Amino acid sequence: MKSYNCRETNFYPLVFILCTKRVCANKTVDVGRGDENAMAHFQSVSGEPFVGAKFVRLVEGTPYFKDEWLNGIIILQNGNRCKGRMKLNLFTGDLLYKDVNENIFVAAMPITQIILTDTASYRFSHVSLLPPQVKKAEALWYQKLYADTITLYKSIQKKLLETRPYNSATYEQTIRTETVYVFFYKNRAFQFKKLKEVPLLFIDKKNEIETFLKTNNIDGASMDDKVLNLAAFLNSLLQPTQ
């Protein structure tokens, strides 16, 4: 098989290198539409039966960072880069992408970073790049928001809930999104969900942080903006003295 160098190239010549399976062949069976013939969708993968159909009734939420396909660049473990149209599944950790014929594939080679571009740019790092304190965390991808003396990551975790309505033979699925922020400083990880938790994470700077939070509470600002504002303050506060 020909070897391709994918530094700053498109995904398209790399179908057989980057992928293990085409997900476009995996039909999603919506029991709400009466399609219940699971045996019709069996496929053979590596000599073993594989069910290509998934019986789902997703009534709320999404497993993806964004539902739409975005332009993006991936950075492989060997440092090479590939670009294309992609979608990040934060529930499974899989990266999906399209080839020139609009077929959908799952990337299989080790990816260390993903950069997605929409109206803004979003950079994700694989958990393997982060300090060992977070390697047991549930999330595989962490969105980098700030990097200096202190580094800020955002973990967007997808949780699947299943309920069976009364008198129904099938379960309904809901995907909830939980957000956890992580500060990294001097090889330590400080995880939090709410701003009021942060002063206790940096106990020697507790008073300064509490004062900052009281005097810099921006009405109408998003949680991301508030955390970024705090990250900049912490960065100045924790700068090494000369």
CSV table of N, CA and C in Angstrom, one decimal, residues 4-10 14 73-76 78-83:
chain,number,residue,atom,x,y,z
A,4,TYR,N,1.4,7.7,2.5
A,4,TYR,CA,1.1,9.1,2.2
A,4,TYR,C,1.6,10.0,3.3
A,5,ASN,N,2.2,11.1,3.0
A,5,ASN,CA,2.6,12.1,4.0
A,5,ASN,C,1.4,13.1,4.1
A,6,CYS,N,0.8,13.1,5.2
A,6,CYS,CA,-0.4,14.0,5.3
A,6,CYS,C,-0.2,15.3,6.0
A,7,ARG,N,1.1,15.8,6.0
A,7,ARG,CA,1.3,17.1,6.6
A,7,ARG,C,0.6,18.2,5.7
A,8,GLU,N,-0.4,18.8,6.4
A,8,GLU,CA,-1.2,19.9,5.8
A,8,GLU,C,-1.8,19.5,4.4
A,9,THR,N,-2.3,18.2,4.4
A,9,THR,CA,-3.0,17.8,3.2
A,9,THR,C,-4.4,17.5,3.6
A,10,ASN,N,-5.2,17.0,2.6
A,10,ASN,CA,-6.6,16.7,2.9
A,10,ASN,C,-6.7,15.3,3.4
A,14,LEU,N,-6.5,9.5,2.4
A,14,LEU,CA,-6.0,8.7,3.5
A,14,LEU,C,-7.1,7.8,4.0
A,73,ILE,N,-8.7,20.6,11.3
A,73,ILE,CA,-7.4,20.1,11.1
A,73,ILE,C,-7.1,19.1,12.2
A,74,ILE,N,-6.6,17.9,12.0
A,74,ILE,CA,-6.2,17.0,13.0
A,74,ILE,C,-4.6,17.0,13.0
A,75,ILE,N,-4.1,16.8,14.2
A,75,ILE,CA,-2.6,16.6,14.3
A,75,ILE,C,-2.4,15.2,14.9
A,76,LEU,N,-1.7,14.4,14.1
A,76,LEU,CA,-1.5,13.0,14.4
A,76,LEU,C,-0.3,12.9,15.4
A,78,ASN,N,2.4,11.5,15.1
A,78,ASN,CA,3.7,11.7,14.5
A,78,ASN,C,4.0,13.1,14.1
A,79,GLY,N,3.0,14.0,14.4
A,79,GLY,CA,3.1,15.4,14.1
A,79,GLY,C,2.6,15.8,12.7
A,80,ASN,N,2.2,14.9,11.9
A,80,ASN,CA,1.6,15.2,10.6
A,80,ASN,C,0.2,15.8,10.8
A,81,ARG,N,-0.3,16.6,9.8
A,81,ARG,CA,-1.6,17.2,9.9
A,81,ARG,C,-2.4,16.9,8.7
A,82,CYS,N,-3.7,16.7,8.9
A,82,CYS,CA,-4.6,16.4,7.9
A,82,CYS,C,-5.8,17.3,8.1
A,83,LYS,N,-6.4,17.8,7.0
A,83,LYS,CA,-7.6,18.7,7.1
A,83,LYS,C,-8.8,18.1,6.3
